[in-house]
Coordinates of N, CA, C and O in Angstrom, one line a residue:
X21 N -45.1 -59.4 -99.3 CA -43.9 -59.9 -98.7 C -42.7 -59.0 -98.9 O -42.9 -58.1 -99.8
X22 N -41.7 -59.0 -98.4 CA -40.1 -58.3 -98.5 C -39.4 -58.9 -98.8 O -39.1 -60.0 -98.3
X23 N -38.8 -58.4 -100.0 CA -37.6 -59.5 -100.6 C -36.3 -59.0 -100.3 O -35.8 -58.0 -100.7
X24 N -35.9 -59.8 -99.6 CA -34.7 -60.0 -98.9 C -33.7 -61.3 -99.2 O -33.9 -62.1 -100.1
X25 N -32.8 -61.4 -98.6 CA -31.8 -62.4 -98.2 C -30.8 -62.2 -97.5 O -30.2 -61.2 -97.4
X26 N -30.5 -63.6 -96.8 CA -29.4 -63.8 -95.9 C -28.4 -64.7 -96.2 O -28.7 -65.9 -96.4
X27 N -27.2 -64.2 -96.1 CA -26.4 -65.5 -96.7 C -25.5 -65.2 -95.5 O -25.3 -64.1 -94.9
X28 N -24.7 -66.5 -95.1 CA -23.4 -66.7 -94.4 C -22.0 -66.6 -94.8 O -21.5 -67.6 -95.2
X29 N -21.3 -65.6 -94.7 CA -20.1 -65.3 -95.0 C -19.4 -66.1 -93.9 O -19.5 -66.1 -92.7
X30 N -18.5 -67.0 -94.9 CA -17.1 -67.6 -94.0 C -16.1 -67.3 -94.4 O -16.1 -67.1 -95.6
X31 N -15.0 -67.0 -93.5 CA -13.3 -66.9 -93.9 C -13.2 -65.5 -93.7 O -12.7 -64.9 -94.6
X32 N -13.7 -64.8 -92.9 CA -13.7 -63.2 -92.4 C -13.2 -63.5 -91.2 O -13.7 -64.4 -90.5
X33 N -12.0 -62.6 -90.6 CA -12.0 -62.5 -89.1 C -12.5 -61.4 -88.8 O -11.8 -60.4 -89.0
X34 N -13.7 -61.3 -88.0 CA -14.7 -60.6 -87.5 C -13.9 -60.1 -86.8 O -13.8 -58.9 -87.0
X35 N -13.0 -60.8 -85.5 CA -12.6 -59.9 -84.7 C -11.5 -59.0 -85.1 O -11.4 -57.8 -84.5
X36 N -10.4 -59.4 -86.2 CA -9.6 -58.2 -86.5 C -10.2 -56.9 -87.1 O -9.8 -55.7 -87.0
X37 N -11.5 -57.6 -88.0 CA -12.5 -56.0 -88.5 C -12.7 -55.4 -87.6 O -12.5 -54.2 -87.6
X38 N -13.4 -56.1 -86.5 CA -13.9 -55.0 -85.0 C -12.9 -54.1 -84.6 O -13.0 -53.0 -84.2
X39 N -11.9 -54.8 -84.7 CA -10.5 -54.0 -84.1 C -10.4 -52.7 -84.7 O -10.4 -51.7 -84.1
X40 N -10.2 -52.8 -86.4 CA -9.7 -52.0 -87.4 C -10.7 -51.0 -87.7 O -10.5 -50.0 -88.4
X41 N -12.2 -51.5 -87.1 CA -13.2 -50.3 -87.4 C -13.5 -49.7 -85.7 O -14.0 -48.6 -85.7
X42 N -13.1 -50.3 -84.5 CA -13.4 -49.3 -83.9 C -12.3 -48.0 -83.7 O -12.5 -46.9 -83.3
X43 N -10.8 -48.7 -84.4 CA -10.0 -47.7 -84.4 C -9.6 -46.4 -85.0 O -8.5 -45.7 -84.9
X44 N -10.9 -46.2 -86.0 CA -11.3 -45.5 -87.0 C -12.4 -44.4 -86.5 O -12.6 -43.3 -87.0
X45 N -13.3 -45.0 -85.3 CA -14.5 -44.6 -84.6 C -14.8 -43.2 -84.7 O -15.9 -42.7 -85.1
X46 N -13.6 -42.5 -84.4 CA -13.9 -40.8 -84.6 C -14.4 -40.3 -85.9 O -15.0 -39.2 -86.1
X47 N -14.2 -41.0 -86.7 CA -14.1 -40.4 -88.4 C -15.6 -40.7 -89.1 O -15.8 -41.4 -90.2
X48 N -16.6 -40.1 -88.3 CA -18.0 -40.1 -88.4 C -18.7 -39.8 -89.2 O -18.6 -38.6 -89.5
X49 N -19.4 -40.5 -89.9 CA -19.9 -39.6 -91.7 C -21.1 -38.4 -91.3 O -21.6 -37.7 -92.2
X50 N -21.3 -38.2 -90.1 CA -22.2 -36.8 -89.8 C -21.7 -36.5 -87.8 O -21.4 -37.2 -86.9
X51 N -21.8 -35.5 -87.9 CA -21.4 -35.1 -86.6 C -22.4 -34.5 -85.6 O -22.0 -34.0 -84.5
X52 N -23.4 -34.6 -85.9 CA -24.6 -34.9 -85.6 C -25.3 -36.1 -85.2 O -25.3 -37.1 -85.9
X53 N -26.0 -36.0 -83.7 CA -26.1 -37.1 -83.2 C -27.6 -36.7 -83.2 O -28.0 -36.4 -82.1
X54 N -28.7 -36.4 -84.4 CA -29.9 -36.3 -84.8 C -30.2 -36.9 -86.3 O -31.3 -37.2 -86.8
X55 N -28.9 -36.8 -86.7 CA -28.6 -37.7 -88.2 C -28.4 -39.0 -88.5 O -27.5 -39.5 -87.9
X56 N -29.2 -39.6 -89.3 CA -29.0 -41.1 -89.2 C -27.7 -41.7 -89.9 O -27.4 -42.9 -90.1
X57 N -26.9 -40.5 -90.2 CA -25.6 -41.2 -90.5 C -24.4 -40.9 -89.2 O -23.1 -41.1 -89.3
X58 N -25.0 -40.3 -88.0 CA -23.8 -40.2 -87.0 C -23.5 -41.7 -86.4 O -22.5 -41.7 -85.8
X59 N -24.2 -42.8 -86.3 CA -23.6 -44.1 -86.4 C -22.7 -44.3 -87.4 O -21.9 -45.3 -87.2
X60 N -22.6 -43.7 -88.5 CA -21.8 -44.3 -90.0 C -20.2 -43.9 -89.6 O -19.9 -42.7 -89.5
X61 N -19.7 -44.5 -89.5 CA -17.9 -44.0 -90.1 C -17.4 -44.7 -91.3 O -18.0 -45.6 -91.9
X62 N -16.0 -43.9 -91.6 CA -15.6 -44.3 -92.9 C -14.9 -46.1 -92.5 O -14.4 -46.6 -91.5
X63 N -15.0 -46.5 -93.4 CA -14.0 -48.3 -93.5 C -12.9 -47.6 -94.0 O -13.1 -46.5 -94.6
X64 N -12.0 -47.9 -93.8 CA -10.8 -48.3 -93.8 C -10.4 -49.8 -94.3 O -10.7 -50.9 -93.8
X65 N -9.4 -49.3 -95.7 CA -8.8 -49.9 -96.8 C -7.9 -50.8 -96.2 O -6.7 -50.7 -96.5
X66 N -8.4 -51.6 -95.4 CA -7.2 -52.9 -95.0 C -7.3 -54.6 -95.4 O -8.4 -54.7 -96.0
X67 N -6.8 -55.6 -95.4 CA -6.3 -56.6 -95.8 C -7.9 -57.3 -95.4 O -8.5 -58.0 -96.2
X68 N -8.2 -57.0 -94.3 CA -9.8 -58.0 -93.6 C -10.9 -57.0 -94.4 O -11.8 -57.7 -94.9
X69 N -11.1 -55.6 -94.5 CA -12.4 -55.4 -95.1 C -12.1 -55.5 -96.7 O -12.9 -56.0 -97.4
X70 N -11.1 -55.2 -97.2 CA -10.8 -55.5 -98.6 C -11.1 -57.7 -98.8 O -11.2 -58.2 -100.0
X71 N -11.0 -58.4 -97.8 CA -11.2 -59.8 -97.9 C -13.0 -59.8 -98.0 O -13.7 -60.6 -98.7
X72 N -13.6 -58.6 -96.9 CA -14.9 -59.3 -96.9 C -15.5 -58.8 -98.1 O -16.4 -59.5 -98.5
X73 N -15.3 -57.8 -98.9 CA -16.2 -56.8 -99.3 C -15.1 -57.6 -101.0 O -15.2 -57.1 -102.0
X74 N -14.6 -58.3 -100.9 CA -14.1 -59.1 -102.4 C -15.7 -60.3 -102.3 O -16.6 -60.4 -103.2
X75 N -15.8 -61.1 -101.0 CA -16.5 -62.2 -100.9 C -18.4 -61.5 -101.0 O -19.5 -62.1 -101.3
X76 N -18.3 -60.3 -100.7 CA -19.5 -59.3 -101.1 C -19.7 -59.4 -102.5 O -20.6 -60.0 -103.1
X77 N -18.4 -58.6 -103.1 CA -18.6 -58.7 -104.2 C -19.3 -60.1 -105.3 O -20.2 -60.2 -106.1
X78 N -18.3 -61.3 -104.6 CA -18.5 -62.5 -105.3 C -19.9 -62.7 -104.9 O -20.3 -63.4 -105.8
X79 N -20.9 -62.5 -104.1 CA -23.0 -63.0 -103.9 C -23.1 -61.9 -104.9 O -22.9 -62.2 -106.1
X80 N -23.3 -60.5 -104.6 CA -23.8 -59.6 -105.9 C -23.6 -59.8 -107.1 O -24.4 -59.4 -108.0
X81 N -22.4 -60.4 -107.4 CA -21.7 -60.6 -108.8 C -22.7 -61.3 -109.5 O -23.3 -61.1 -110.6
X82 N -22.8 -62.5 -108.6 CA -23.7 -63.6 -108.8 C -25.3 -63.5 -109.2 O -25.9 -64.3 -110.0
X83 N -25.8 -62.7 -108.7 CA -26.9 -62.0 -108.7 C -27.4 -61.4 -110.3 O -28.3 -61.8 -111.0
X84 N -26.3 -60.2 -110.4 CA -25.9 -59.9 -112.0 C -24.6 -59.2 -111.8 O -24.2 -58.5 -110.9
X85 N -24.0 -59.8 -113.1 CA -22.3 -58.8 -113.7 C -22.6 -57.5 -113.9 O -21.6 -56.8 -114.1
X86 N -24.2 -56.8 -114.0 CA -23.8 -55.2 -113.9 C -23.6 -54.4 -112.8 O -23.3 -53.3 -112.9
X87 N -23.9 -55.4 -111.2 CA -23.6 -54.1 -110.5 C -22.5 -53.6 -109.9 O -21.5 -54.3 -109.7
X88 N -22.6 -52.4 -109.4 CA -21.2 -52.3 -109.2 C -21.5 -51.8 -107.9 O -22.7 -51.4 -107.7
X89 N -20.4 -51.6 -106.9 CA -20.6 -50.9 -105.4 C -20.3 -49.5 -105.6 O -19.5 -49.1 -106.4
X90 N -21.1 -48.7 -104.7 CA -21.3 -47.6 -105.3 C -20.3 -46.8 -104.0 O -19.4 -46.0 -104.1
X91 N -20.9 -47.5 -102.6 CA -20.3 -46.6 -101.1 C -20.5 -48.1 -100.4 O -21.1 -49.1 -100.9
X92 N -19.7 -47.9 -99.2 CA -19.7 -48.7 -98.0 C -19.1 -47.5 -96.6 O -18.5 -46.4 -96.5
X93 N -19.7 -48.6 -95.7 CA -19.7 -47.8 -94.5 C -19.6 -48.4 -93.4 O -20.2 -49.5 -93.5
X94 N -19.1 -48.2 -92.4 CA -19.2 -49.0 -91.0 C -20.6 -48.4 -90.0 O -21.1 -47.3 -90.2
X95 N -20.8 -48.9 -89.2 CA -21.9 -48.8 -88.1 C -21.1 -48.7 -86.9 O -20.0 -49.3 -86.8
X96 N -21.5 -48.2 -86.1 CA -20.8 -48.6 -84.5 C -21.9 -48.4 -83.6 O -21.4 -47.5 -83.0
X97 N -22.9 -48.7 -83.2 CA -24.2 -48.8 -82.3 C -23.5 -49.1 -80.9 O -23.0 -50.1 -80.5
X98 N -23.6 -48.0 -80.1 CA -23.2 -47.9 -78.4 C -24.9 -48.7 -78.2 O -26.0 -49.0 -78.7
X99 N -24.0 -48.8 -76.6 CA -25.6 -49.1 -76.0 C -26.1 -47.9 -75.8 O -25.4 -46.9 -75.6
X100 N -27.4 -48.0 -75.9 CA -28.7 -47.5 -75.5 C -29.6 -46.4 -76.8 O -30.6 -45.7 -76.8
X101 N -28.1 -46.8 -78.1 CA -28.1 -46.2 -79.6 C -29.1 -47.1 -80.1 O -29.6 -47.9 -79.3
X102 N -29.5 -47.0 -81.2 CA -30.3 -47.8 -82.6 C -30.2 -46.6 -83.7 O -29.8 -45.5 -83.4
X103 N -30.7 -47.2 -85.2 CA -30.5 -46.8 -86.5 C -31.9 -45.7 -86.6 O -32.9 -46.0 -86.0
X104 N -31.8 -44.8 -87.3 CA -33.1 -44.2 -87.5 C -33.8 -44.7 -88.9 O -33.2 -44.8 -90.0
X105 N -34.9 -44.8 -88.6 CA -35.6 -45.0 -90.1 C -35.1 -44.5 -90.8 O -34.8 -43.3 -90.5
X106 N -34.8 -45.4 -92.4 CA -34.3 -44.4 -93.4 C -34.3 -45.5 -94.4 O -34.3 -46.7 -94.1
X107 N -34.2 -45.0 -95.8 CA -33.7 -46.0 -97.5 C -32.6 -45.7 -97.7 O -32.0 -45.0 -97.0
X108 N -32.1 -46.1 -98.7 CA -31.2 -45.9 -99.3 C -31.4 -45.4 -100.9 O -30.7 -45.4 -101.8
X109 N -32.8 -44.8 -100.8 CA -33.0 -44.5 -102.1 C -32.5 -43.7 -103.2 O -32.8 -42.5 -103.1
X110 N -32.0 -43.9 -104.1 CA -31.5 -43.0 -105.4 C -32.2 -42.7 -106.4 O -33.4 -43.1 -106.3
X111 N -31.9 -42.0 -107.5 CA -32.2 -42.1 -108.9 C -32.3 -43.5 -109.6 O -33.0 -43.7 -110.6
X112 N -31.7 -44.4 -109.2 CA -31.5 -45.8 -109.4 C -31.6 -47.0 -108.6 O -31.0 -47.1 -107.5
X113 N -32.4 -47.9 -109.2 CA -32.6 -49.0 -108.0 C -31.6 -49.7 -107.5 O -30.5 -49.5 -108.0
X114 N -31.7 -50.4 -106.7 CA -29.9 -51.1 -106.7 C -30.2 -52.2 -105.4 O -31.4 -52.4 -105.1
X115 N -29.3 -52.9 -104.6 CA -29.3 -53.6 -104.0 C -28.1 -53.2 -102.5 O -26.9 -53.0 -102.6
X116 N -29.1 -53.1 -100.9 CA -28.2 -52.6 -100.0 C -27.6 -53.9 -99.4 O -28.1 -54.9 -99.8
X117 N -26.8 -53.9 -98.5 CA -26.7 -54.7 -97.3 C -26.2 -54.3 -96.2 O -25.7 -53.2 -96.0
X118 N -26.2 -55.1 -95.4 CA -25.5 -54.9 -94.3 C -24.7 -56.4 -93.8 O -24.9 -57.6 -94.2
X119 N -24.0 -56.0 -92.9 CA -23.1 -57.0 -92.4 C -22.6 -57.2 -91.3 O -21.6 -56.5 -91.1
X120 N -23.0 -57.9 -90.4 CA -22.2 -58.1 -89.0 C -21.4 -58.6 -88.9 O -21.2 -59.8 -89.3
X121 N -20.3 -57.5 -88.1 CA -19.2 -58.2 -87.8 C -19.4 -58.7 -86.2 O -19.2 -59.9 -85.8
X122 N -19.8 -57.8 -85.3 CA -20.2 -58.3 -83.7 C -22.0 -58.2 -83.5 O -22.8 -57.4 -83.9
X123 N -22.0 -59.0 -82.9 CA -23.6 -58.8 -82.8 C -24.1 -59.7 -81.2 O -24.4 -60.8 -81.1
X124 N -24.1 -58.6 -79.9 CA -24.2 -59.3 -78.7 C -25.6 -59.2 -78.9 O -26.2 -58.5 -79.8
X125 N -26.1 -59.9 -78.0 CA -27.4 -60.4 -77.3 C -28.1 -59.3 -77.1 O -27.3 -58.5 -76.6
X126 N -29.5 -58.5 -77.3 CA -30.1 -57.6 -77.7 C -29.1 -56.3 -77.6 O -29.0 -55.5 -76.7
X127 N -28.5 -56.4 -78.6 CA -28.1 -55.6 -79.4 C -28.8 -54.5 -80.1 O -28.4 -53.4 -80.1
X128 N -30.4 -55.3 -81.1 CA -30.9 -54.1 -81.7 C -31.1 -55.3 -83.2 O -30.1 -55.7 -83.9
X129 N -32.4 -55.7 -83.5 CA -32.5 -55.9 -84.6 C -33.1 -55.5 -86.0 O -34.1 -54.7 -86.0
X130 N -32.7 -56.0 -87.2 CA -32.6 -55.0 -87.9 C -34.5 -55.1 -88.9 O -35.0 -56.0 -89.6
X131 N -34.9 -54.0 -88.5 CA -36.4 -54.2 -88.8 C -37.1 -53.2 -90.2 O -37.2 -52.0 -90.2
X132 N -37.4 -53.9 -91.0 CA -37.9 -53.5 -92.5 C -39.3 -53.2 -91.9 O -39.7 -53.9 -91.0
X133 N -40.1 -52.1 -92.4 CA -41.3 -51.3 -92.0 C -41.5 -50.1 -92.7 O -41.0 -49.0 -92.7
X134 N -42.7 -50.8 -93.4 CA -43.2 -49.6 -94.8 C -45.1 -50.2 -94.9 O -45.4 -51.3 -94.4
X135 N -45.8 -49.5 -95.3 CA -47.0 -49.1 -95.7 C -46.6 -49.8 -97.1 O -45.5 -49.7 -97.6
X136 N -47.6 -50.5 -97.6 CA -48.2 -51.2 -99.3 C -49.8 -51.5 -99.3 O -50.4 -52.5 -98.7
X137 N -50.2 -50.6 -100.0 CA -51.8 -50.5 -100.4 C -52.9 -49.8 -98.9 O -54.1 -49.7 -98.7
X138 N -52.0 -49.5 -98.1 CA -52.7 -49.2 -97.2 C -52.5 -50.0 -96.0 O -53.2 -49.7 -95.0
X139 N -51.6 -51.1 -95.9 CA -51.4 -52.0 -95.3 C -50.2 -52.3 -94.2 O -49.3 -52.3 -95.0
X140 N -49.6 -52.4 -93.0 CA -48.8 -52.5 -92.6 C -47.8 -53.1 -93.1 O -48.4 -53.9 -93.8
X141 N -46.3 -53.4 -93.3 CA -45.5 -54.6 -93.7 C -44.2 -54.7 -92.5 O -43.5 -53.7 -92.1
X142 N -44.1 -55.6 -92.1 CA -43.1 -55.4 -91.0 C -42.4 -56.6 -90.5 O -43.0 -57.6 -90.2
X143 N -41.1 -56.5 -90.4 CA -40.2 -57.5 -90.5 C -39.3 -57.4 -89.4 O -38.8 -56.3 -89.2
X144 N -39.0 -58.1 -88.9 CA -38.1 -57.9 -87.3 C -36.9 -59.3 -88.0 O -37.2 -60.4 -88.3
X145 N -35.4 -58.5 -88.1 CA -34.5 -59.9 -88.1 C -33.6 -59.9 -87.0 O -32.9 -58.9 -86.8
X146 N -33.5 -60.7 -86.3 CA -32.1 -60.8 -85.2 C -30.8 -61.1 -86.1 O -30.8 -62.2 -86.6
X147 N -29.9 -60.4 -86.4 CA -29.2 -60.9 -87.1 C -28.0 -62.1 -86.2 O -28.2 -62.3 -85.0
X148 N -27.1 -62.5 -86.9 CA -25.9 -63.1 -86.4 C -24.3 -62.8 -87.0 O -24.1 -62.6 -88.2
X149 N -23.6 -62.7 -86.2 CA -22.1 -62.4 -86.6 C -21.8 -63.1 -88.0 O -21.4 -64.3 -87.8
X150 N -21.8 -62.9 -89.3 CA -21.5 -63.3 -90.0 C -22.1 -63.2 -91.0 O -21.5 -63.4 -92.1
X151 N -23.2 -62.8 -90.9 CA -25.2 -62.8 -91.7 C -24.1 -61.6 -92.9 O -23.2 -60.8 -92.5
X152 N -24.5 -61.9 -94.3 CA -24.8 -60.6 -94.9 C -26.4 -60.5 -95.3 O -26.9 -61.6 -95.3
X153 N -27.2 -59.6 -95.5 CA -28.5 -59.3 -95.2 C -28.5 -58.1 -96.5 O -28.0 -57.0 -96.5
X154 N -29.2 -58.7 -97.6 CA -29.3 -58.4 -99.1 C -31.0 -58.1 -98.9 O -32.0 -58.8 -98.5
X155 N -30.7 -56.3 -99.5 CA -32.4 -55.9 -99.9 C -32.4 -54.9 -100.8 O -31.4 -54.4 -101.2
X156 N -33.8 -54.6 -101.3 CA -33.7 -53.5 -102.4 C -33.4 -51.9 -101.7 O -33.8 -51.6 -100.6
X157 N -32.6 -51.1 -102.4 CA -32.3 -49.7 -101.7 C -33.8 -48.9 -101.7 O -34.0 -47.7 -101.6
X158 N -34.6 -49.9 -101.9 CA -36.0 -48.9 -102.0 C -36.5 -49.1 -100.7 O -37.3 -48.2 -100.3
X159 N -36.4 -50.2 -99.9 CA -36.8 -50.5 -98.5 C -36.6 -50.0 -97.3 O -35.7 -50.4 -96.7
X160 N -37.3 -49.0 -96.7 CA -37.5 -48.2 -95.4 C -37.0 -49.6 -94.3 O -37.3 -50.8 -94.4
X161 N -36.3 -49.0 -93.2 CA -36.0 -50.0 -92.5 C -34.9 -49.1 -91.3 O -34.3 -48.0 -91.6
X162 N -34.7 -49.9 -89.9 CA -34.1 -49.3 -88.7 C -33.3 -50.6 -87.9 O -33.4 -51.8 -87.9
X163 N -32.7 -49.9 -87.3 CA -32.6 -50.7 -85.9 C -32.9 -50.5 -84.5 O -32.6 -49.5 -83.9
X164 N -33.5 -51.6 -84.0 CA -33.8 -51.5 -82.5 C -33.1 -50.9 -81.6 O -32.0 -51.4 -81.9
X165 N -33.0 -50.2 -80.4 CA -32.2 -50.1 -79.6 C -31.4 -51.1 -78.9 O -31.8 -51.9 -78.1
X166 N -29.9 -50.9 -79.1 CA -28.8 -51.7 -78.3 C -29.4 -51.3 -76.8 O -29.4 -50.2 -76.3
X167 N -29.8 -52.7 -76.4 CA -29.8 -52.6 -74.9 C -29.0 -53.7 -74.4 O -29.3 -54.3 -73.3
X168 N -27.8 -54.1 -75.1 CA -26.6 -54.7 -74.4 C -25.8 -53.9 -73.4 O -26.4 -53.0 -72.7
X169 N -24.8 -54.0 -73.3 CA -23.6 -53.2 -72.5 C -23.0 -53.6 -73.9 O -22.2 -54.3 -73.2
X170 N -22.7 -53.8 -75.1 CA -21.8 -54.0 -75.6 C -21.7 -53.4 -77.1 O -22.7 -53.6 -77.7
X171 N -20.8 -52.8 -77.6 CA -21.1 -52.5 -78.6 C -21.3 -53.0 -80.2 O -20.3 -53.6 -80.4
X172 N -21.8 -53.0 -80.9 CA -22.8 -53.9 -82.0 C -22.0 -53.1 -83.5 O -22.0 -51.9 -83.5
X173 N -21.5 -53.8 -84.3 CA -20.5 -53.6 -85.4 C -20.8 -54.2 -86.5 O -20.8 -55.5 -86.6
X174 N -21.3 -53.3 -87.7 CA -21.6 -53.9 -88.6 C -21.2 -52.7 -90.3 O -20.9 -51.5 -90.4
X175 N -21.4 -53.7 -91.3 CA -20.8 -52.6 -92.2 C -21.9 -52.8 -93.4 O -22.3 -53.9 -93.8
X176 N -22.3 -51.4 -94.1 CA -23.0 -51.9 -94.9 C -22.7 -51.2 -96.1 O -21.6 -50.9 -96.2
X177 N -23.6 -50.8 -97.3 CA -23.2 -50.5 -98.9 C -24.5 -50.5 -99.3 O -25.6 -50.6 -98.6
X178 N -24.2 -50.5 -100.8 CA -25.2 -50.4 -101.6 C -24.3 -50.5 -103.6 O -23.4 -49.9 -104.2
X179 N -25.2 -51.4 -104.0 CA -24.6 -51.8 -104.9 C -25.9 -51.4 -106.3 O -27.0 -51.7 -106.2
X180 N -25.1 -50.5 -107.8 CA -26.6 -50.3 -108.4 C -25.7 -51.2 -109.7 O -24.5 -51.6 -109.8
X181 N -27.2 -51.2 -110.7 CA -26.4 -51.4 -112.0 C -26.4 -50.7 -112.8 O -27.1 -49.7 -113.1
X182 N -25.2 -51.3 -113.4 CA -24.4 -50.0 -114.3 C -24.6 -50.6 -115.6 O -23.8 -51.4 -116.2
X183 N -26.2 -49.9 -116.0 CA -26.6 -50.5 -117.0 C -27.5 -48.9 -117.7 O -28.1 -48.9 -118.8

């Protein structure tokens, strides 16, 4: 099985984050559109991602008091984009997520897919506006192709412990 989780974040306004991260859009963590970080831009330090990424903090916290957030990042998925396979793997195990802030109607779901013992493992989630989506940074995983007209907003990280 894949150990995962989903929890519901309330008291986020989604739509002012959408605002505040598409207006950042240019500021691309690779400039390359063959790299699985030319969806990534930087977040921006404002009053709504500093609100969601406190209530982040407070599930991981929960989890254990050693970890700590290491990076976060925004997503911006055009149509006819998706995520390329990839981990988040380090020197250190740790815990990623991700987070929707918009999420239209095939958009592109977010799908965990790795080999164990010789075996297929494969996980398809539709996410929803609000989902935070908790896995280990050791898990290979993508997203489907946005075949909305609309564009798909989400923000994710990676949290290790600092032990």
């Amino acid at each position: 099985s894949i150990s995962y989780d989903i929890i519901d974040i309330d008291g986020v306004d989604n739509e002012i984050l959408s605002k505040e991260i598409l207006s950042n859009k240019d500021k691309r963590l690779d400039s390359n559109p063959l790299q699985s970080r030319y969806e990534d831009t930087e977040l921006l330090k404002t009053k709504s991602s500093e609100k969601l990424m406190s209530k982040i903090d407070d599930v991981i916290l929960k989890i254990d008091t050693h970890f700590y957030n290491h990076d976060i990042w925004a997503h911006i998925i055009e149509p006819k984009q998706s995520t390329m396979y990839h981990d988040h793997k380090t020197e250190k195990d740790g815990l990623s997520f991700v987070y929707y802030v918009t999420y239209p109607k095939d958009s592109g779901n977010l799908i965990f897919d790795f080999d164990v013992l010789g075996k297929r493992v494969y996980k398809s989630i539709e996410p929803k506006v609000g989902q935070l989506i908790l896995f280990p940074t050791t898990i290979p995983h993508y997203t489907t192709r946005n075949v909305s007209d609309e564009i798909r907003i989400s923000i994710s990280g990676n949290y290790f412990l600092n032990i």
